[in-house]
PDB file of C-alpha atoms in Angstrom:
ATOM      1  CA  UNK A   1      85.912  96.982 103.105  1.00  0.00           C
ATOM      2  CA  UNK A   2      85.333 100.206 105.558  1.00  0.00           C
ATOM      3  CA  UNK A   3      81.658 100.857 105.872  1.00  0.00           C
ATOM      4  CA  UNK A   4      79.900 103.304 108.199  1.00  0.00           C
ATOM      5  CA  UNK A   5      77.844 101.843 110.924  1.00  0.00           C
ATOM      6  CA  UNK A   6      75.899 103.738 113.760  1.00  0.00           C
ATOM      7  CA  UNK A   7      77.515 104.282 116.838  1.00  0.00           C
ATOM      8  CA  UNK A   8      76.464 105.587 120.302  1.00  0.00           C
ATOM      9  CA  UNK A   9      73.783 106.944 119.237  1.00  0.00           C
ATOM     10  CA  UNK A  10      74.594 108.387 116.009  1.00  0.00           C
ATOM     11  CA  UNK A  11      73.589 107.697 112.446  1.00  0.00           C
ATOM     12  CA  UNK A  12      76.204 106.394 110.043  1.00  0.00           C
ATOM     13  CA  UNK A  13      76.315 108.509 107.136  1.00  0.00           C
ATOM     14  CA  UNK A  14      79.019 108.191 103.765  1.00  0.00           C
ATOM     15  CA  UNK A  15      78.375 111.728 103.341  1.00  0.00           C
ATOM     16  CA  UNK A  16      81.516 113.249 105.092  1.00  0.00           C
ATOM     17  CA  UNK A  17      82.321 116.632 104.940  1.00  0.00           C
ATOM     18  CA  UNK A  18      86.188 118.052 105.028  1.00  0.00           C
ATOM     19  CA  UNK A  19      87.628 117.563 107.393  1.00  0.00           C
ATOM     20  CA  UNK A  20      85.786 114.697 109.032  1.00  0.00           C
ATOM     21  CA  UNK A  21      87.674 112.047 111.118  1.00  0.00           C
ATOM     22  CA  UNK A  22      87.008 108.209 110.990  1.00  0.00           C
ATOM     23  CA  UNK A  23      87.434 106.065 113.813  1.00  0.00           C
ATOM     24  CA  UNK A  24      87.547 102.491 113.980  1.00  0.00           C
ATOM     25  CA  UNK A  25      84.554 100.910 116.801  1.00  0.00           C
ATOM     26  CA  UNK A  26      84.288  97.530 114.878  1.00  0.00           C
ATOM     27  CA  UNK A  27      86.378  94.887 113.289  1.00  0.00           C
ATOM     28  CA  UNK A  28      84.850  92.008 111.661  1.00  0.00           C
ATOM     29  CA  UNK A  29      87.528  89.280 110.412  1.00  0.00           C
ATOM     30  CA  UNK A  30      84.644  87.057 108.884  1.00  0.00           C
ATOM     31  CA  UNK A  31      86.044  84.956 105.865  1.00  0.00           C
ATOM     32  CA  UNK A  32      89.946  86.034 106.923  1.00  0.00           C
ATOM     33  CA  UNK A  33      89.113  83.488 110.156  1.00  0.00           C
ATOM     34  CA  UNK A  34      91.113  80.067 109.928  1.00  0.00           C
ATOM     35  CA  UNK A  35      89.537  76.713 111.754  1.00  0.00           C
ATOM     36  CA  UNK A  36      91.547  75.339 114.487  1.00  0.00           C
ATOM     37  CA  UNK A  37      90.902  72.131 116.276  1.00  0.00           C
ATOM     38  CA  UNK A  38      92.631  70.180 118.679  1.00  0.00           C
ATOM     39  CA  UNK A  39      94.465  67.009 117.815  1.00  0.00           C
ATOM     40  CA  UNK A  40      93.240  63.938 119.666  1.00  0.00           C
ATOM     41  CA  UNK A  41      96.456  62.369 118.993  1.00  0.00           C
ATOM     42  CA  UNK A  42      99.666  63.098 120.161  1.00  0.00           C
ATOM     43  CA  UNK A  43     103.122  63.846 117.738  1.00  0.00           C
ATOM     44  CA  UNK A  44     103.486  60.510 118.913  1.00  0.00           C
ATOM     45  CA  UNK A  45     100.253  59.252 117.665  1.00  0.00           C
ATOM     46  CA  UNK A  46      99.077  58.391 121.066  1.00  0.00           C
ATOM     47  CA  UNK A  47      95.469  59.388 122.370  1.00  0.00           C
ATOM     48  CA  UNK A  48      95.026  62.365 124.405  1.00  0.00           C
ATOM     49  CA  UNK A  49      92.495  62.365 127.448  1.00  0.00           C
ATOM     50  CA  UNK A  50      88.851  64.152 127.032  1.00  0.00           C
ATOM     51  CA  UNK A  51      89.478  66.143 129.711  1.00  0.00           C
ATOM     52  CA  UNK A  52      92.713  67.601 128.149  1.00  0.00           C
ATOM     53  CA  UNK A  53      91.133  68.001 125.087  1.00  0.00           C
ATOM     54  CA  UNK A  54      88.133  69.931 126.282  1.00  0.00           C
ATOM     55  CA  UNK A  55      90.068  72.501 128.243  1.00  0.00           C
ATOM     56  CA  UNK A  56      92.312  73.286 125.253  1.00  0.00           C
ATOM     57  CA  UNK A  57      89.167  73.630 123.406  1.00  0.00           C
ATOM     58  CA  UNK A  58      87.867  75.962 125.924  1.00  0.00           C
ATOM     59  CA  UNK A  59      90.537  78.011 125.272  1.00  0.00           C
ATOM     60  CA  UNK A  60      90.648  78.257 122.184  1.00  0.00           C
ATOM     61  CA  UNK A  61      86.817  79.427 121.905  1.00  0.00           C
ATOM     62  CA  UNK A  62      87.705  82.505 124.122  1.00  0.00           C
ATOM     63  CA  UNK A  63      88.259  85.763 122.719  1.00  0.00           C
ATOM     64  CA  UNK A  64      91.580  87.784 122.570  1.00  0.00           C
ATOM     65  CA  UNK A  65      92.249  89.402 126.285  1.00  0.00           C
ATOM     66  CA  UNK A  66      93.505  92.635 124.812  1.00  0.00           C
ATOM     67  CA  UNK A  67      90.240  93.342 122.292  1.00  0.00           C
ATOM     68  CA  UNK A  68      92.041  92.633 119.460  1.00  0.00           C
ATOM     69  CA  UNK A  69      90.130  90.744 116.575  1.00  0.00           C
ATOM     70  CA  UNK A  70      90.751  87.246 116.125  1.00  0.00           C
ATOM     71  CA  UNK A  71      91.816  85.830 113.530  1.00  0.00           C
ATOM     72  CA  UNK A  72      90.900  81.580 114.489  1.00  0.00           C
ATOM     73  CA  UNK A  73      87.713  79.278 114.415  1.00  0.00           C
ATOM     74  CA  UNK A  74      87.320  76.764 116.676  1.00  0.00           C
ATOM     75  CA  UNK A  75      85.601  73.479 115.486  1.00  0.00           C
ATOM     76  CA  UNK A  76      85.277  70.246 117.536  1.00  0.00           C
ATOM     77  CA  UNK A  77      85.885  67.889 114.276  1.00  0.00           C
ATOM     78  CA  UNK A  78      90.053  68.406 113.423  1.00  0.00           C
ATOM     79  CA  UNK A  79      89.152  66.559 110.093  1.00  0.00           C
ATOM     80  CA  UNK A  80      87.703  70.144 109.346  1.00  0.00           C
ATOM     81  CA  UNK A  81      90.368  72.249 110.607  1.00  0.00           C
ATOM     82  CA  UNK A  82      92.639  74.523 108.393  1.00  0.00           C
ATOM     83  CA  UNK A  83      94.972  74.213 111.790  1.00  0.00           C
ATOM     84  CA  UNK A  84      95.591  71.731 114.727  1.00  0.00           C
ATOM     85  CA  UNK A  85      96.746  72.432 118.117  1.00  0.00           C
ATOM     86  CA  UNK A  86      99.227  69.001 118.555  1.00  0.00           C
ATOM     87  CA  UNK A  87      99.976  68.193 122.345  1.00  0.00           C
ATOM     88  CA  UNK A  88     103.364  66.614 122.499  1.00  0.00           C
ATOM     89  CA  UNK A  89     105.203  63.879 124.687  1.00  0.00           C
ATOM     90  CA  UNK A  90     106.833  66.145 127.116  1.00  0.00           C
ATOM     91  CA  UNK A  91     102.516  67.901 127.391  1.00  0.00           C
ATOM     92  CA  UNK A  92     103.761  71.083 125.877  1.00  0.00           C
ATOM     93  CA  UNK A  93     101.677  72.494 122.471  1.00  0.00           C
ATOM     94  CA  UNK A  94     102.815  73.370 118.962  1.00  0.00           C
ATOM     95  CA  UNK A  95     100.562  74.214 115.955  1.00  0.00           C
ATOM     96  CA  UNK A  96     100.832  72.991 112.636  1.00  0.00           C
ATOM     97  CA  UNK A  97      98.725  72.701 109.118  1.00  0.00           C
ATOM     98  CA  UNK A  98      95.712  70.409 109.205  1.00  0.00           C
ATOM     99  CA  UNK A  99      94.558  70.368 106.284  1.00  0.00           C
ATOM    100  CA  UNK A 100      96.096  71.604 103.038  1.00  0.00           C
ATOM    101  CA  UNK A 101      99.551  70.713 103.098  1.00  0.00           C
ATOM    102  CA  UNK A 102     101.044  68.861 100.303  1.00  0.00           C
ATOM    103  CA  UNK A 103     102.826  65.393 100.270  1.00  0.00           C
ATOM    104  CA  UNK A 104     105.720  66.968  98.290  1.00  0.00           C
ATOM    105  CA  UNK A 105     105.231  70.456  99.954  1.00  0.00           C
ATOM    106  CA  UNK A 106     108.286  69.541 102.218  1.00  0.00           C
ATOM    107  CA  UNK A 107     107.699  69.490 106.178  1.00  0.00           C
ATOM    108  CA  UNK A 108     104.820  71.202 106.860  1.00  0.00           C
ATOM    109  CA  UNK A 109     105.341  74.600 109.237  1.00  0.00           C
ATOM    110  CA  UNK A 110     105.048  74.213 113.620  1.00  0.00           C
ATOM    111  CA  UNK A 111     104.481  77.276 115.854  1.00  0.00           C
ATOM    112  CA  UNK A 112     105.753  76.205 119.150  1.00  0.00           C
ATOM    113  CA  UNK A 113     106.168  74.471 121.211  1.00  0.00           C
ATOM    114  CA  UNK A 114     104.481  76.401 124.402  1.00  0.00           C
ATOM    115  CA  UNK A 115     103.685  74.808 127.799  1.00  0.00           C
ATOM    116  CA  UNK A 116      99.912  75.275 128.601  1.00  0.00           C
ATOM    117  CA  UNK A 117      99.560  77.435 130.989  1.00  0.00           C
ATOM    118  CA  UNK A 118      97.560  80.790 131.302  1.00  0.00           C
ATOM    119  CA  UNK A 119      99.895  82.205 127.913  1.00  0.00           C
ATOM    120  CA  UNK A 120      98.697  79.661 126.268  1.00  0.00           C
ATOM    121  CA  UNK A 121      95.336  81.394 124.942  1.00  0.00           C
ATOM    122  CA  UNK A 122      97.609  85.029 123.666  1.00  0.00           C
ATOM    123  CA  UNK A 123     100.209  82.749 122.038  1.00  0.00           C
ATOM    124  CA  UNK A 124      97.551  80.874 120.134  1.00  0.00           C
ATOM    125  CA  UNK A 125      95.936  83.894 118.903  1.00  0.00           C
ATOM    126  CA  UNK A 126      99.183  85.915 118.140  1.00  0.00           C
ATOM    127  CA  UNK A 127     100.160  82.750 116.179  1.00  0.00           C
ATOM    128  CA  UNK A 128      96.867  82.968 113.965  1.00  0.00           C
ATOM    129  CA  UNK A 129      96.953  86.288 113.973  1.00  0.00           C
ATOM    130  CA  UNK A 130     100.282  85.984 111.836  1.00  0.00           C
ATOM    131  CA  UNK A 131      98.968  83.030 109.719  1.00  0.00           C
ATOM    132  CA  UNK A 132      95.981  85.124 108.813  1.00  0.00           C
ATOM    133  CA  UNK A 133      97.894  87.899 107.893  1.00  0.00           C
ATOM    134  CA  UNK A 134     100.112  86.183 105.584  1.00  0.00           C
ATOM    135  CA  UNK A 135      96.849  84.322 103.646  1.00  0.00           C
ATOM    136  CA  UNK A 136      95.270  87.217 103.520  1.00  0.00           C
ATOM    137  CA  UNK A 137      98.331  88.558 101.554  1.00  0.00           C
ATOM    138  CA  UNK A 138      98.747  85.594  99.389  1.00  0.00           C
ATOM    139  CA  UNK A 139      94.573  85.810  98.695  1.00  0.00           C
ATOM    140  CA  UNK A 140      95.251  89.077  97.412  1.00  0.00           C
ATOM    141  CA  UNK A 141      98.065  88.760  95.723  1.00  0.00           C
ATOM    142  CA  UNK A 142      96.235  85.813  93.265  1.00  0.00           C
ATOM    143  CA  UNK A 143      93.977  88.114  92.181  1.00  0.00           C
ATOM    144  CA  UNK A 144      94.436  87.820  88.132  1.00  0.00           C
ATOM    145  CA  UNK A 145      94.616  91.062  85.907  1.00  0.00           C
ATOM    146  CA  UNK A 146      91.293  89.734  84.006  1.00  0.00           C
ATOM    147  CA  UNK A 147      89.792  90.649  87.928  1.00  0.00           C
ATOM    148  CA  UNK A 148      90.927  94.220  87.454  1.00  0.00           C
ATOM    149  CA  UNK A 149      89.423  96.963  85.370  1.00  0.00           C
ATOM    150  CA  UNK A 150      90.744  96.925  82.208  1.00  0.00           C
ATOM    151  CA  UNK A 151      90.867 100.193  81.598  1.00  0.00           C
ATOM    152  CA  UNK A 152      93.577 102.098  79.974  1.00  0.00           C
ATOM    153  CA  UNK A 153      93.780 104.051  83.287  1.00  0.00           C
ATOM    154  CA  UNK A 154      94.647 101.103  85.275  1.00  0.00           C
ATOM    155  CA  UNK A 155      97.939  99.993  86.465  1.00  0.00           C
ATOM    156  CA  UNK A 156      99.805  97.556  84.384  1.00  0.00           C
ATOM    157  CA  UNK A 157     102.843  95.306  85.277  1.00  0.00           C
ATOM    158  CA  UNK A 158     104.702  92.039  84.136  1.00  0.00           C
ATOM    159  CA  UNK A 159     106.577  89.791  86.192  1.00  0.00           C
ATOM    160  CA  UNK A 160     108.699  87.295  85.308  1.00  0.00           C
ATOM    161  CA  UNK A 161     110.486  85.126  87.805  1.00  0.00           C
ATOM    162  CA  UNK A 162     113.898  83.180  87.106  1.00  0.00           C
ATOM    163  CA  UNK A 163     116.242  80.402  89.172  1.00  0.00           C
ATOM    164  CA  UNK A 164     119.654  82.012  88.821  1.00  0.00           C
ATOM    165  CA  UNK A 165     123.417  79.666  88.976  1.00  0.00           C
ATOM    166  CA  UNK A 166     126.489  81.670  88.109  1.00  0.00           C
ATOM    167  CA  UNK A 167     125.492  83.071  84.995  1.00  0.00           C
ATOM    168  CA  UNK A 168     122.607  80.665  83.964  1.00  0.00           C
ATOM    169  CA  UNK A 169     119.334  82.130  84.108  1.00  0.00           C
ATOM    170  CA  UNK A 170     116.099  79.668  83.976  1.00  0.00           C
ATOM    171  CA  UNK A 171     112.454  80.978  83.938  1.00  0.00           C
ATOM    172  CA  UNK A 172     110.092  79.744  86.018  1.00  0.00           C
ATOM    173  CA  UNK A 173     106.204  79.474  86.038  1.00  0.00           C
ATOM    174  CA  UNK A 174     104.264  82.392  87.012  1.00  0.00           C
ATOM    175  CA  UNK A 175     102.200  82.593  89.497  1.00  0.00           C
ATOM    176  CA  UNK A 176     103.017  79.489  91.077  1.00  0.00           C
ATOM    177  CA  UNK A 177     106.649  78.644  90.216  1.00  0.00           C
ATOM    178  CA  UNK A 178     108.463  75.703  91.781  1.00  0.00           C
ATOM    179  CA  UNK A 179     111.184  76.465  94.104  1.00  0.00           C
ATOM    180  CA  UNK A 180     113.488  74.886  96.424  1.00  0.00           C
ATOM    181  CA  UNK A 181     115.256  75.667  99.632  1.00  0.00           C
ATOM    182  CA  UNK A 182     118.860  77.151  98.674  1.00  0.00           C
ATOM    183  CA  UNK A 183     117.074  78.916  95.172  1.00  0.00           C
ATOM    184  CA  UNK A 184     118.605  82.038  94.361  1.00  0.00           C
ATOM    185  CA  UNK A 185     115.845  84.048  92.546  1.00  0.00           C
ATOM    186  CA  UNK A 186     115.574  86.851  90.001  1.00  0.00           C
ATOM    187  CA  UNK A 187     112.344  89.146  89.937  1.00  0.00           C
ATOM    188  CA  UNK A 188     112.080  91.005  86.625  1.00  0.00           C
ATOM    189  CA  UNK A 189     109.003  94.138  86.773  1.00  0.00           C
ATOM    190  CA  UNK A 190     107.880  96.068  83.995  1.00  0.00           C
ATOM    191  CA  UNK A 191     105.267  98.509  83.513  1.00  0.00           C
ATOM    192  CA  UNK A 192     103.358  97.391  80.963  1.00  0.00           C
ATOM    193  CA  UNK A 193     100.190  99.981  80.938  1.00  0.00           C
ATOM    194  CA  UNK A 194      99.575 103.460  79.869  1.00  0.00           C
ATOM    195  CA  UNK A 195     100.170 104.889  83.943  1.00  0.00           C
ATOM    196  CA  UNK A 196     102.886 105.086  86.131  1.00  0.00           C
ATOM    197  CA  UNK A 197     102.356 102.138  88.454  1.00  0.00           C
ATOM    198  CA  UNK A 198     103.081 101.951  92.575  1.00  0.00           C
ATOM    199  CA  UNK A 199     105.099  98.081  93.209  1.00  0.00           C
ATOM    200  CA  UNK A 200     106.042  96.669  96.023  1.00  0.00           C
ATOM    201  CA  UNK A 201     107.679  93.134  96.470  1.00  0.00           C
ATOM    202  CA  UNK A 202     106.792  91.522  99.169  1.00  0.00           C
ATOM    203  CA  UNK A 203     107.495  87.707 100.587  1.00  0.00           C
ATOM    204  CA  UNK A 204     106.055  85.379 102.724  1.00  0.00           C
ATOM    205  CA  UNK A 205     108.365  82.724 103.929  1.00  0.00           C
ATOM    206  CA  UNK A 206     107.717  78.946 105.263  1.00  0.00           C
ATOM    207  CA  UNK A 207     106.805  80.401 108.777  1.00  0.00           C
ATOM    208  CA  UNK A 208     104.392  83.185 107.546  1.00  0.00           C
ATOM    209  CA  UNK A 209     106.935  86.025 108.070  1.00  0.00           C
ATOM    210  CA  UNK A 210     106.309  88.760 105.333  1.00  0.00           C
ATOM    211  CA  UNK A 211     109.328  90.410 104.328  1.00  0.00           C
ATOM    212  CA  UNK A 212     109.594  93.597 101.944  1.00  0.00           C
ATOM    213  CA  UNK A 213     112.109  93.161  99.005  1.00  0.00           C
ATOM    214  CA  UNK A 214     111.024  96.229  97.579  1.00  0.00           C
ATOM    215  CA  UNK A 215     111.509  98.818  98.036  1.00  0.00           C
ATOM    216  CA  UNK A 216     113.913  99.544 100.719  1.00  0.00           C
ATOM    217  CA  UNK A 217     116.058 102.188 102.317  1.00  0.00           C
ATOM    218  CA  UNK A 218     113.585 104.967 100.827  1.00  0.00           C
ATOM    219  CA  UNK A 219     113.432 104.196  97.590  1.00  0.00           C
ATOM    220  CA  UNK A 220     110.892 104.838  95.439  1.00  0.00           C
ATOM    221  CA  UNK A 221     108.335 102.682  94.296  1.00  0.00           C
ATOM    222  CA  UNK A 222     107.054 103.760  90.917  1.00  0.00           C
ATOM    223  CA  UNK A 223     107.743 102.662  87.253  1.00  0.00           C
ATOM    224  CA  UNK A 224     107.224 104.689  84.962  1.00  0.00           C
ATOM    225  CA  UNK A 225     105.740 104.453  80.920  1.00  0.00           C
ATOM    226  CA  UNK A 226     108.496 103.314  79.461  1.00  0.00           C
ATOM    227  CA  UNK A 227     110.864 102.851  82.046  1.00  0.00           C
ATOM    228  CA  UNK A 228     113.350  99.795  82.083  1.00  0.00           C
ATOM    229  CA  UNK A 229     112.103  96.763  84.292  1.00  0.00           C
ATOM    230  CA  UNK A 230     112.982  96.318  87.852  1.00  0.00           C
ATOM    231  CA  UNK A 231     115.084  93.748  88.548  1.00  0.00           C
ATOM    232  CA  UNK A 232     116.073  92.024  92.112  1.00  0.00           C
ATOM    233  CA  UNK A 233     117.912  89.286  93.200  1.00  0.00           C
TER     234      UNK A 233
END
């Protein structure tokens, strides 16, 4: 959500004439913020010292060095953090899912590791910065059509997701279909609503990388009424 504000001096207005020019002098990440605690046990499930623990957790209360907005939490209980910062046998860092992480999930993601030095606090913060981005996508992206106008002027689509062999085709569950490392998938768009609609496929993998399937190399990204669905593999 954009929303004027004053600034040095001057009013905020939303009445903007022609020609007007916005610039950015606040970012507030607010609910897009993960919690991040340290771990007082080691990968080897060994205790770590207080005094360890509390300058880690100094750190990670400090804001980015370059301005930047961050994107992490601290809190002192890890029981109530999304993420932990793990100190390993060899004293470097990695971070990896708190909280949240299934059983059957498979092995849970670790960003790392890093030695703790004066880095540390720019790694950290780089590191959420790419988590956050990649919930933030996945928040969106949940959003169900009954959370849209439904309106005949609003954008339409179908998709239908399917495990491919050979030539065996087998649907899967939409939105949250059960996949396994080594899947070879089949994405299957259609517009489905009385506009041309604007899709891009995007995909966020196990480390929070977001890659765009579609569309690529300058293609275009609109269906049409009527056109024939969009398929990729």
């Amino acid at each position: 959500m954009v929303t004027p504000c004053d600034y040095a001096g001057i009013k905020g207005s939303d009445q903007l004439t022609s020609g007007s020019i916005c610039r950015i002098v606040q970012v507030d990440t607010g609910d897009f913020r993960r919690t991040i605690a340290v771990d007082p046990l080691s990968n080897e499930n060994k205790p770590i010292a207080d005094d360890l623990l509390m300058k880690i957790g100094k750190v990670l209360q400090l804001e980015p060095a370059d301005g930047q907005p961050s994107f992490l939490e601290y809190v002192a209980r890890p029981e109530l953090a999304e993420w932990l910062v793990r100190i390993r046998a060899d004293g470097q860092l990695s971070l990896t899912p708190g909280t949240g992480w299934g059983v059957n999930a498979g092995t849970p993601p670790e960003f790392g590791p890093v030695p703790f030095d004066d880095q540390f606090g720019k790694w950290v913060h780089h590191a959420m910065l790419t988590i956050g981005r990649a919930e933030n996508l996945k928040r969106l992206a949940a959003l169900s059509q009954e959370q849209l106008d439904d309106s005949a002027f609003t954008p339409k689509v179908s998709l239908e997701v399917a495990r491919t062999k050979g030539l065996k085709s087998e649907s899967l569950a939409f939105p949250s279909p059960v996949i396994y490392q080594g899947d070879r998938l089949s994405l299957s768009v259609k517009n489905i609503g009385r506009v041309p609609a604007d899709v891009t496929l995007l995909y966020v993998d196990s480390s929070y990388a977001i890659d765009c399937y579609f569309p690529r190399n300058g293609e275009l990204n609109r269906l049409s009424i009527g056109m024939p669905p969009l398929r990729e593999c």
